[in-house]
Amino acid sequence: MKHPAPNKILILDYGSQFTQLIARRIRELGFYSYVLPGTSSIQRIEDFGAKAVILSGGPASVYEAGSPKPAPELWTYLDSKNLPVLGICYGMQLMVEHHGGRIKAADKREYGRMGVAVEHPCALFSGIRNFQAWMSHGDETSKLPNGFHLTARSAEGAVAAIAHEKKPLFGIQFHPEVTHTEKGAEILRNFLTGASGLKADWEMRSLIDTLVEKIKTEVPADAEVICALSGGVDSTVAATLVHRALGKRLHCIFVDTGLLRFEEGNRVMALFTEKLHLPVTRINAETRFLGKLAGVSDPERKRKIIGAEFIAVFDDAAKDLERTLGTKPSFLVQGTLYPDVIESSPAPSSGSAGATAHHSHTIKSHHNVGGLPEDLQFKLIEPFRDLFKDEVRGIGRELGVPSDFLERHPFPGPGLAVRILGEVTREAADTLRHADEIYIEMLKSEGLYSKIWQAMAILLPIKTVGVQGDGRTHKQVIALRAVTSSDGMTADFYPFDLGFLGRVSNRICNEVRGVNRVTYDITSKPPATIEWE
Ligand code: XMP
């Protein structure tokens, strides 16, 4: 993609869990940032044409065989362009090692919040003296590199920051990108605007114009474009953007699997047509999906069946569209995000970046149910391939997508099928929908919805004895789940006030036919997953 702002910042990734946070902080400061693997070829780095470079942290040790290293020509290239460089943690250690300093295993690992004192004036610490910083490292600088001096020291007496005497090279042993570091954003801003002399030149609005222009140029004037709307944030915002670029040449297909939440199909259709004016065809495929799922209880089989049926339904709809238009749409819009790109890229050959990519890849393959296969023979339009979720939300807001839609909890591709334990029937789906609606509505009305990352009701395949009115009942159980999380990889159960849970339980047992008991899931992830199947 043509990068949208001249003052581009390149982040070379050495496997830190915080690399994406660095990218996000840089964008929050008004600069366009881009992450490449730390081992990228010099050609790839030169082609990007950064105005400043950040070397990320990482869990390896620079002195270990096989630890990830930059291309051998990197430092010559950076020198020849006099490019400002900020090395963070492992990134600083690479800088130290290359310039003749020494890194060794520290006697004591520095981990957590720690005081840092600035000892020598430095552009990075302009206006900053003492602050608390987040440390996470087991190695330390035992000999300063040639031409560098120490600029800050940790409370333990270790080297916390260095700067070159003449060149714009800076190293910090702590993590300015995490919120635990006081003045972290200020230090990054000092690097970009002070030390590097760059002016912030990136904002969401200009990005929308650039993306619209790019779509207009890349899609030939006679080409038709198709998009599968899922009712999720990414595909909705992507379709809205492409619609702005191409107007009537965009054709959206919304597959209602019958496994959506209460009134979900009608609600998202109203949003698409009345609010966003997207040209969308709704395919009511409940009978098809429930037919294929009849008699199936195994979670993995359910996922596979839904995935395959989704593709079959979409394919049929695309053929119908082709007949109506008299031509085959040649482009497909997808709401792929940058983290998806990283997660599905092949693992690098060495270093921890490989482990991260591989790990994420495994998780992804489980989550892409409801996606489309690569051999559909469309050219892809993926306007958000370089962006993060919160930025897509920002674009959505600019494009007039209502914020309550943009802030919705995640919802899995296989929908309620993985929340109905055992066989999926229309009756079970209706029962669950009703209970879920009561729960979500109460979360919203009691001001809790936005504090929670994801909440759901689950229908259990067991019956328990109860007493309602004058009689004994034998009905099903609803489990409630609510978790806080930042990315869904780990999660903590939400510590509701018991009064709230009691009120939800009362309403569900009184109003939902077939349910006489409600329980709350108090398990975090790990050991449990967020979904029950
Ligand atoms: P788990 O249950 O693995 O879920 O802890 C983590 C996050 O992923 C969502 N999830 C899915 N999303 N297709 C999806 O599109 C799936 O098959 C799927 N399974 C889980 C889940 O809702 C949570 O947000």
Coordinates of C-alpha atoms and ligand atoms in Angstrom, one line a residue:
M1 CA 0.0 0.0 0.0
K2 CA 1.1 3.6 -0.6
H3 CA 1.7 4.9 2.9
P4 CA -0.5 7.8 3.7
A5 CA 1.9 10.3 5.3
P6 CA 5.5 11.3 4.5
N7 CA 6.8 11.2 8.1
K8 CA 6.6 7.4 8.3
I9 CA 8.1 5.6 11.3
L10 CA 9.4 2.0 10.8
I11 CA 9.3 -0.4 13.7
L12 CA 11.5 -3.4 13.4
D13 CA 10.0 -6.2 15.5
Y14 CA 12.2 -8.5 17.5
G15 CA 9.3 -10.5 19.1
S16 CA 8.2 -8.2 21.9
Q17 CA 4.6 -8.7 23.1
F18 CA 4.5 -4.9 23.1
T19 CA 5.4 -4.2 19.4
Q20 CA 1.9 -3.5 18.3
L21 CA 1.5 -1.1 21.3
I22 CA 4.5 0.9 20.0
A23 CA 2.9 1.2 16.6
R24 CA -0.3 2.3 18.2
R25 CA 1.4 4.9 20.5
I26 CA 3.2 6.4 17.4
R27 CA -0.1 6.8 15.6
E28 CA -1.7 8.3 18.7
L29 CA 1.1 10.9 18.4
G30 CA 0.0 11.7 14.8
F31 CA 2.6 9.7 12.9
Y32 CA 2.1 6.8 10.5
S33 CA 3.8 3.7 11.8
Y34 CA 4.5 0.3 10.2
V35 CA 5.9 -2.9 11.7
L36 CA 8.3 -5.1 9.8
P37 CA 10.1 -8.3 11.1
G38 CA 13.4 -7.3 12.7
T39 CA 15.2 -9.6 10.3
S40 CA 13.8 -8.0 7.2
S41 CA 16.1 -7.5 4.2
I42 CA 17.7 -4.2 3.7
Q43 CA 15.9 -3.8 0.4
R44 CA 12.5 -4.1 2.2
I45 CA 13.6 -1.5 4.8
E46 CA 14.9 0.9 2.1
D47 CA 11.7 0.5 0.1
F48 CA 9.7 1.6 3.0
G49 CA 11.7 4.8 3.3
A50 CA 11.2 5.6 7.0
K51 CA 12.0 9.0 8.5
A52 CA 12.9 7.3 11.9
V53 CA 13.3 3.8 13.0
I54 CA 12.4 2.0 16.3
L55 CA 13.9 -1.3 17.3
S56 CA 11.5 -3.2 19.5
G57 CA 12.1 -5.3 22.5
G58 CA 12.2 -9.1 22.5
P59 CA 12.6 -12.0 24.8
A60 CA 15.9 -13.3 23.3
S61 CA 19.5 -12.4 24.4
V62 CA 21.7 -10.7 21.8
Y63 CA 24.6 -12.9 22.8
E64 CA 22.7 -16.2 22.2
A65 CA 23.3 -18.1 19.0
G66 CA 20.2 -17.8 16.8
S67 CA 18.8 -14.7 18.4
P68 CA 17.1 -12.4 15.9
K69 CA 19.4 -9.9 14.3
P70 CA 18.9 -7.1 11.8
A71 CA 20.1 -7.3 8.2
P72 CA 24.0 -6.9 8.3
E73 CA 23.7 -3.7 6.2
L74 CA 21.2 -2.0 8.5
W75 CA 23.5 0.2 10.5
T76 CA 25.4 1.4 7.4
Y77 CA 22.1 2.3 5.8
L78 CA 20.9 4.1 8.9
D79 CA 24.2 6.0 9.1
S80 CA 24.2 6.9 5.5
K81 CA 20.8 8.5 5.8
N82 CA 21.5 9.9 9.3
L83 CA 18.2 8.3 10.4
P84 CA 17.2 8.7 14.0
V85 CA 17.0 5.4 15.8
L86 CA 15.4 4.5 19.1
G87 CA 16.3 1.0 20.5
I88 CA 13.9 -0.3 23.2
C89 CA 15.1 -3.0 25.5
Y90 CA 16.4 -5.8 23.2
G91 CA 16.5 -3.1 20.5
M92 CA 18.9 -1.0 22.7
Q93 CA 21.0 -4.1 23.3
L94 CA 21.3 -4.7 19.6
M95 CA 22.5 -1.1 19.3
V96 CA 25.0 -1.6 22.2
E97 CA 26.4 -4.8 20.7
H98 CA 26.8 -3.4 17.2
H99 CA 28.7 -0.3 18.5
G100 CA 31.3 -2.2 20.5
G101 CA 29.6 -2.2 23.9
R102 CA 28.8 -5.4 26.0
I103 CA 25.6 -7.0 27.1
K104 CA 25.6 -9.6 29.8
A105 CA 23.1 -11.5 31.9
A106 CA 22.2 -9.3 34.9
D107 CA 22.6 -10.8 38.4
K108 CA 19.1 -9.8 39.1
R109 CA 16.3 -9.6 36.6
E110 CA 14.6 -6.1 36.5
Y111 CA 10.9 -6.7 36.2
G112 CA 8.0 -4.4 36.9
R113 CA 7.8 -0.7 37.8
M114 CA 11.1 0.9 38.7
G115 CA 12.4 4.4 39.3
V116 CA 14.6 5.9 36.6
A117 CA 16.7 9.0 37.1
V118 CA 17.9 11.1 34.2
E119 CA 21.6 11.8 34.7
H120 CA 22.7 13.6 31.6
P121 CA 20.7 16.0 29.3
C122 CA 19.2 14.2 26.3
A123 CA 16.6 15.2 23.7
L124 CA 14.6 12.1 24.7
F125 CA 14.2 13.4 28.3
S126 CA 13.6 17.0 27.6
G127 CA 11.5 18.3 30.5
I128 CA 11.7 14.9 32.3
R129 CA 13.9 14.1 35.4
N130 CA 12.7 11.2 37.6
F131 CA 10.0 8.9 36.6
Q132 CA 8.6 5.3 37.1
A133 CA 9.2 3.0 34.2
W134 CA 8.2 -0.5 33.2
M135 CA 11.1 -2.9 33.0
S136 CA 11.2 -6.4 31.8
H137 CA 14.7 -7.7 31.1
G138 CA 17.3 -10.2 32.3
D139 CA 20.3 -8.7 30.5
E140 CA 22.1 -5.4 31.1
T141 CA 24.7 -3.2 29.5
S142 CA 28.0 -3.9 31.2
K143 CA 30.2 -1.8 28.8
L144 CA 28.9 1.3 27.1
P145 CA 29.2 1.3 23.3
N146 CA 31.8 3.5 21.6
G147 CA 30.7 7.1 21.1
F148 CA 27.7 6.7 23.5
H149 CA 27.1 8.0 27.0
L150 CA 24.7 7.1 29.7
T151 CA 21.7 9.4 30.0
A152 CA 19.6 7.7 32.7
R153 CA 20.1 5.0 35.4
S154 CA 17.6 2.7 37.1
A155 CA 17.0 2.6 40.8
E156 CA 19.1 -0.6 40.9
G157 CA 22.0 1.3 39.4
A158 CA 21.8 -0.3 35.9
V159 CA 22.0 1.6 32.6
A160 CA 18.5 2.7 31.8
A161 CA 19.2 4.9 28.7
I162 CA 22.0 5.8 26.4
A163 CA 22.6 8.3 23.6
H164 CA 25.2 8.8 20.9
E165 CA 27.5 11.8 21.2
K166 CA 26.9 12.9 17.6
K167 CA 24.4 10.8 15.8
P168 CA 20.7 10.6 16.5
L169 CA 20.9 7.2 18.2
F170 CA 19.1 6.5 21.4
G171 CA 18.6 3.4 23.6
I172 CA 16.3 2.8 26.5
Q173 CA 16.1 -0.3 28.6
F174 CA 12.5 0.3 29.7
H175 CA 9.2 0.2 27.8
P176 CA 7.8 3.7 27.0
E177 CA 4.8 2.1 25.1
V178 CA 3.1 0.6 28.1
T179 CA 0.9 2.8 30.3
H180 CA 2.8 1.8 33.5
T181 CA 5.7 4.0 32.3
E182 CA 5.1 7.5 33.4
K183 CA 5.9 10.0 30.6
G184 CA 6.1 7.1 28.1
A185 CA 4.2 9.0 25.5
E186 CA 6.2 12.1 26.2
I187 CA 9.5 10.2 25.7
L188 CA 8.2 8.8 22.3
R189 CA 7.1 12.3 21.3
N190 CA 10.5 13.7 22.3
F191 CA 12.1 11.1 20.0
L192 CA 9.9 11.9 17.1
T193 CA 9.5 15.7 17.3
G194 CA 12.6 16.7 19.3
A195 CA 15.3 14.3 18.5
S196 CA 14.2 13.5 15.0
G197 CA 12.7 16.9 14.2
L198 CA 9.6 15.5 12.6
K199 CA 6.2 17.1 12.4
A200 CA 3.1 15.0 13.1
D201 CA 1.3 14.7 9.7
W202 CA -1.1 11.7 10.1
E203 CA -4.7 11.7 11.1
M204 CA -7.7 9.5 10.5
R205 CA -9.5 11.9 8.2
S206 CA -6.5 12.2 5.8
L207 CA -6.2 8.4 5.9
I208 CA -9.9 8.0 4.8
D209 CA -9.2 10.2 1.7
T210 CA -6.0 8.3 0.9
L211 CA -7.8 4.9 1.2
V212 CA -10.7 6.0 -0.9
E213 CA -8.3 7.3 -3.6
K214 CA -6.4 4.1 -3.5
I215 CA -9.6 2.0 -4.0
K216 CA -10.7 4.2 -6.9
T217 CA -7.3 3.7 -8.6
E218 CA -7.0 0.0 -8.1
V219 CA -10.5 -1.1 -9.1
P220 CA -11.1 -0.6 -12.9
A221 CA -14.1 1.5 -13.8
D222 CA -16.0 -1.5 -15.2
A223 CA -15.3 -3.9 -12.3
E224 CA -18.1 -5.0 -9.9
V225 CA -17.3 -5.6 -6.2
I226 CA -18.8 -8.0 -3.7
C227 CA -18.6 -8.0 0.1
A228 CA -19.8 -10.5 2.7
L229 CA -21.2 -8.5 5.6
S230 CA -21.1 -10.4 8.9
G231 CA -22.7 -7.7 11.1
G232 CA -19.3 -7.2 12.7
V233 CA -17.3 -4.0 13.0
D234 CA -14.5 -4.7 10.5
S235 CA -16.6 -5.8 7.5
T236 CA -19.2 -3.1 8.1
V237 CA -16.6 -0.3 8.2
A238 CA -14.7 -1.8 5.2
A239 CA -18.0 -1.9 3.2
T240 CA -18.9 1.7 4.1
L241 CA -15.5 2.9 3.0
V242 CA -15.6 1.0 -0.3
H243 CA -19.1 2.3 -0.9
R244 CA -17.8 5.8 -0.5
A245 CA -15.2 5.0 -3.2
L246 CA -17.2 3.0 -5.6
G247 CA -20.9 3.7 -4.9
K248 CA -23.3 1.3 -6.7
R249 CA -20.6 -1.0 -7.9
L250 CA -20.4 -2.4 -4.4
H251 CA -22.8 -5.3 -3.7
C252 CA -23.0 -6.6 -0.1
I253 CA -24.4 -10.0 0.9
F254 CA -25.5 -10.6 4.5
V255 CA -25.9 -14.2 5.4
D256 CA -28.4 -14.7 8.2
T257 CA -27.4 -18.1 9.6
G258 CA -30.3 -18.3 12.1
L259 CA -27.6 -18.4 14.7
L260 CA -27.5 -14.7 15.4
R261 CA -28.6 -12.9 18.6
F262 CA -32.2 -11.7 19.2
E263 CA -33.4 -9.5 16.3
E264 CA -29.7 -9.2 15.2
G265 CA -30.6 -9.8 11.5
N266 CA -33.2 -7.1 11.4
R267 CA -31.1 -4.7 13.5
V268 CA -28.0 -4.9 11.3
M269 CA -30.1 -4.8 8.1
A270 CA -31.7 -1.5 9.4
L271 CA -28.2 -0.2 10.1
F272 CA -26.9 -1.2 6.6
T273 CA -29.8 0.2 4.6
E274 CA -31.3 3.1 6.5
K275 CA -28.2 4.5 8.2
L276 CA -25.2 3.6 6.0
H277 CA -27.2 3.2 2.7
L278 CA -25.2 0.1 1.7
P279 CA -26.6 -1.9 -1.1
V280 CA -27.1 -5.2 0.6
T281 CA -29.0 -8.5 -0.1
R282 CA -30.1 -10.5 2.9
I283 CA -30.0 -14.3 2.5
N284 CA -32.2 -16.0 5.1
A285 CA -30.3 -19.3 5.4
E286 CA -31.6 -20.5 8.8
T287 CA -33.2 -23.6 7.4
R288 CA -30.1 -24.6 5.5
F289 CA -27.8 -24.2 8.5
L290 CA -30.1 -25.9 11.0
G291 CA -30.7 -28.7 8.6
K292 CA -27.0 -29.4 8.3
L293 CA -26.5 -29.1 12.1
A294 CA -29.4 -31.5 13.0
G295 CA -28.2 -34.3 15.3
V296 CA -24.6 -32.9 15.6
S297 CA -23.3 -32.2 19.1
D298 CA -19.5 -32.2 18.6
P299 CA -18.2 -28.6 18.8
E300 CA -15.5 -29.0 16.1
R301 CA -18.0 -30.7 13.7
K302 CA -20.4 -27.8 14.3
R303 CA -17.7 -25.3 13.4
K304 CA -16.7 -27.2 10.3
I305 CA -20.3 -27.6 9.1
I306 CA -21.1 -23.9 9.6
G307 CA -17.8 -22.8 7.9
A308 CA -18.6 -25.0 4.8
E309 CA -22.2 -24.0 4.7
F310 CA -21.3 -20.3 4.9
I311 CA -19.1 -20.7 1.8
A312 CA -21.8 -22.6 -0.1
V313 CA -24.5 -20.0 0.7
F314 CA -22.2 -17.1 -0.2
D315 CA -21.2 -18.9 -3.5
D316 CA -24.9 -19.3 -4.4
A317 CA -25.6 -15.6 -3.7
A318 CA -22.6 -14.6 -5.7
K319 CA -23.8 -16.6 -8.7
D320 CA -27.3 -15.0 -8.4
L321 CA -25.7 -11.6 -8.4
E322 CA -23.7 -12.5 -11.4
R323 CA -26.9 -13.4 -13.3
T324 CA -28.6 -10.2 -12.3
L325 CA -25.6 -8.0 -13.2
G326 CA -24.7 -9.9 -16.4
T327 CA -21.1 -9.9 -15.2
K328 CA -19.0 -11.6 -12.5
P329 CA -17.9 -9.4 -9.7
S330 CA -14.1 -9.5 -9.8
F331 CA -13.2 -8.0 -6.4
L332 CA -14.0 -9.0 -2.9
V333 CA -13.9 -6.6 0.1
Q334 CA -12.5 -8.0 3.4
G335 CA -12.1 -6.3 6.7
T336 CA -8.7 -7.9 7.4
L337 CA -6.8 -6.0 10.1
Y338 CA -3.0 -5.6 10.5
P339 CA -2.9 -8.1 13.5
D340 CA -4.6 -10.7 11.2
V341 CA -1.8 -10.1 8.7
I342 CA 0.9 -10.6 11.3
E343 CA -0.9 -13.6 12.7
S344 CA -1.1 -15.4 9.4
S345 CA 2.3 -14.5 8.1
P346 CA 4.8 -17.5 7.9
A347 CA 7.0 -17.9 11.0
P348 CA 10.5 -16.3 10.6
S349 CA 13.3 -18.7 10.7
S350 CA 14.9 -17.6 14.0
G351 CA 14.2 -15.9 17.2
S352 CA 11.1 -15.3 19.3
A353 CA 9.2 -13.5 16.5
G354 CA 8.8 -17.0 15.0
A355 CA 7.3 -18.3 18.2
T356 CA 4.8 -15.5 18.4
A357 CA 3.7 -15.8 14.8
H358 CA 3.3 -19.5 15.1
H359 CA 1.3 -19.3 18.3
S360 CA -1.0 -16.7 16.8
H361 CA -1.4 -18.6 13.7
T362 CA -2.7 -21.6 15.6
I363 CA -5.3 -19.5 17.3
K364 CA -6.3 -17.9 14.1
S365 CA -7.1 -21.2 12.3
H366 CA -9.6 -21.9 15.0
H367 CA -11.2 -18.5 14.7
N368 CA -11.6 -18.0 11.0
V369 CA -14.8 -20.0 10.8
G370 CA -17.2 -17.9 8.8
G371 CA -14.4 -16.6 6.6
L372 CA -14.1 -17.2 2.9
P373 CA -11.5 -19.6 1.3
E374 CA -8.7 -18.1 -0.8
D375 CA -9.7 -19.9 -4.0
L376 CA -12.8 -17.9 -4.7
Q377 CA -10.9 -16.2 -7.5
F378 CA -11.6 -12.7 -6.5
K379 CA -9.0 -10.0 -6.2
L380 CA -9.0 -8.7 -2.6
I381 CA -9.7 -5.2 -1.4
E382 CA -8.4 -5.1 2.1
P383 CA -8.4 -1.4 3.1
F384 CA -7.4 -2.0 6.7
R385 CA -4.5 -4.4 6.2
D386 CA -2.2 -1.9 7.8
L387 CA -4.5 -0.8 10.6
F388 CA -5.5 -1.8 14.1
K389 CA -9.0 -2.3 15.5
D390 CA -9.2 1.0 17.3
E391 CA -8.2 2.8 14.2
V392 CA -10.9 1.0 12.2
R393 CA -13.4 2.1 14.9
G394 CA -12.0 5.7 14.4
I395 CA -12.6 5.4 10.6
G396 CA -16.1 4.0 11.3
R397 CA -16.9 7.0 13.5
E398 CA -15.7 9.4 10.8
L399 CA -17.9 7.6 8.3
G400 CA -21.0 7.9 10.5
V401 CA -21.2 4.3 11.8
P402 CA -23.0 4.7 15.2
S403 CA -20.6 4.4 18.2
D404 CA -22.8 1.8 20.0
F405 CA -22.4 -0.4 17.0
L406 CA -18.6 0.2 16.9
E407 CA -18.2 -0.6 20.6
R408 CA -20.1 -3.9 20.5
H409 CA -18.7 -7.0 22.2
P410 CA -17.1 -9.5 19.8
F411 CA -19.3 -12.2 18.5
P412 CA -17.9 -15.5 17.1
G413 CA -18.5 -16.6 13.4
P414 CA -20.3 -19.8 14.4
G415 CA -22.6 -17.7 16.5
L416 CA -25.0 -19.2 19.0
A417 CA -24.1 -22.7 17.8
V418 CA -21.1 -22.7 20.1
R419 CA -23.2 -21.4 23.0
I420 CA -25.9 -24.1 22.7
L421 CA -24.1 -27.1 24.2
G422 CA -25.2 -30.2 22.5
E423 CA -27.5 -30.3 19.5
V424 CA -28.5 -27.0 17.9
T425 CA -32.3 -26.7 17.3
R426 CA -34.5 -23.8 16.5
E427 CA -36.2 -24.1 19.9
A428 CA -32.8 -24.1 21.7
A429 CA -31.7 -21.1 19.7
D430 CA -34.9 -19.2 20.5
T431 CA -34.5 -20.0 24.3
L432 CA -30.9 -18.9 24.3
R433 CA -31.6 -15.7 22.3
H434 CA -34.3 -14.7 24.8
A435 CA -32.1 -15.2 27.8
D436 CA -29.1 -13.5 26.1
E437 CA -31.2 -10.5 25.2
I438 CA -32.4 -10.0 28.8
Y439 CA -28.8 -10.3 30.1
I440 CA -27.3 -7.9 27.5
E441 CA -30.1 -5.4 27.9
M442 CA -29.6 -5.4 31.7
L443 CA -25.8 -4.9 31.3
K444 CA -26.6 -1.9 29.2
S445 CA -29.3 -0.4 31.4
E446 CA -27.1 -0.8 34.5
G447 CA -24.1 0.8 32.9
L448 CA -21.9 -2.4 32.9
Y449 CA -21.8 -3.3 29.2
S450 CA -18.8 -1.0 28.3
K451 CA -16.8 -2.3 31.3
I452 CA -16.9 -5.8 30.0
W453 CA -15.0 -7.2 27.0
Q454 CA -17.4 -9.9 26.1
A455 CA -20.6 -11.2 27.8
M456 CA -22.9 -14.0 26.7
A457 CA -25.5 -16.5 27.9
I458 CA -24.9 -20.2 27.3
L459 CA -27.7 -22.9 27.1
L460 CA -26.6 -26.1 29.0
P461 CA -27.8 -29.5 27.8
I462 CA -29.1 -30.5 31.2
K463 CA -32.3 -30.2 33.0
T464 CA -32.7 -29.5 36.7
V465 CA -35.6 -29.6 39.1
G466 CA -37.3 -26.4 40.1
V467 CA -40.4 -25.0 41.6
Q468 CA -42.4 -22.4 39.8
G469 CA -45.9 -21.3 40.9
D470 CA -47.5 -24.3 42.5
G471 CA -45.6 -26.9 40.6
R472 CA -42.4 -28.8 40.3
T473 CA -40.6 -28.1 37.0
H474 CA -37.9 -29.9 35.1
K475 CA -36.2 -27.3 32.8
Q476 CA -32.9 -26.3 31.3
V477 CA -30.1 -24.2 32.8
I478 CA -28.6 -21.0 31.5
A479 CA -25.0 -20.1 32.3
L480 CA -23.9 -16.4 32.2
R481 CA -20.4 -15.4 31.3
A482 CA -18.7 -12.0 31.3
V483 CA -15.0 -11.4 31.0
T484 CA -12.5 -8.5 30.8
S485 CA -9.7 -8.9 28.3
S486 CA -7.6 -6.8 26.0
D487 CA -7.3 -9.2 23.1
G488 CA -9.3 -12.4 23.9
M489 CA -6.1 -14.4 24.4
T490 CA -6.4 -14.2 28.2
A491 CA -9.4 -13.1 30.1
D492 CA -10.6 -12.7 33.7
F493 CA -14.2 -13.3 34.8
Y494 CA -16.0 -10.1 35.7
P495 CA -16.7 -9.6 39.4
F496 CA -20.3 -8.7 39.3
D497 CA -22.2 -7.5 42.3
L498 CA -24.3 -10.5 43.4
G499 CA -27.4 -8.2 43.4
F500 CA -27.0 -7.7 39.7
L501 CA -26.7 -11.4 39.0
G502 CA -29.8 -12.1 41.1
R503 CA -31.8 -9.6 39.1
V504 CA -30.8 -11.1 35.8
S505 CA -31.5 -14.6 37.2
N506 CA -35.0 -13.6 38.3
R507 CA -35.9 -12.1 35.0
I508 CA -34.5 -15.1 33.0
C509 CA -36.4 -17.7 35.1
N510 CA -39.6 -15.6 35.0
E511 CA -39.6 -14.7 31.3
V512 CA -37.8 -17.4 29.4
R513 CA -39.8 -20.5 28.8
G514 CA -38.0 -23.7 29.5
V515 CA -35.4 -22.3 32.0
N516 CA -35.6 -22.6 35.8
R517 CA -32.0 -22.1 36.9
V518 CA -29.2 -19.6 36.2
T519 CA -25.5 -19.9 37.1
Y520 CA -22.5 -17.6 36.7
D521 CA -19.2 -18.8 35.3
I522 CA -16.3 -17.7 37.5
T523 CA -13.5 -19.2 35.5
S524 CA -10.8 -17.1 33.8
K525 CA -8.9 -17.9 30.6
P526 CA -6.7 -19.9 31.0
P527 CA -7.7 -22.5 32.1
A528 CA -11.2 -22.1 30.5
T529 CA -11.7 -20.5 27.1
I530 CA -14.1 -17.6 26.7
E531 CA -16.7 -19.5 24.7
W532 CA -17.9 -22.8 26.2
E533 CA -17.4 -24.8 23.0
Ligands
XMP1 P1 -12.0 -18.6 23.1 O1 -13.3 -19.3 23.3 O2 -11.1 -19.3 22.2 O3 -12.4 -17.2 22.3 O4 -11.4 -18.2 24.4 C1 -11.6 -16.1 22.2 C2 -12.4 -15.1 21.3 O5 -12.6 -15.6 20.0 C3 -14.0 -15.7 19.7 N1 -14.2 -17.0 19.0 C4 -14.4 -17.2 17.7 N2 -14.5 -16.2 16.7 N3 -14.9 -17.9 15.2 C5 -14.8 -16.6 15.5 O6 -15.0 -15.8 14.6 C6 -14.8 -18.9 16.1 O7 -14.9 -20.1 15.8 C7 -14.5 -18.5 17.4 N4 -14.3 -19.2 18.6 C8 -14.1 -18.3 19.6 C9 -14.7 -15.7 21.1 O8 -16.0 -15.2 20.9 C10 -13.8 -14.7 21.8 O9 -14.0 -13.4 21.5

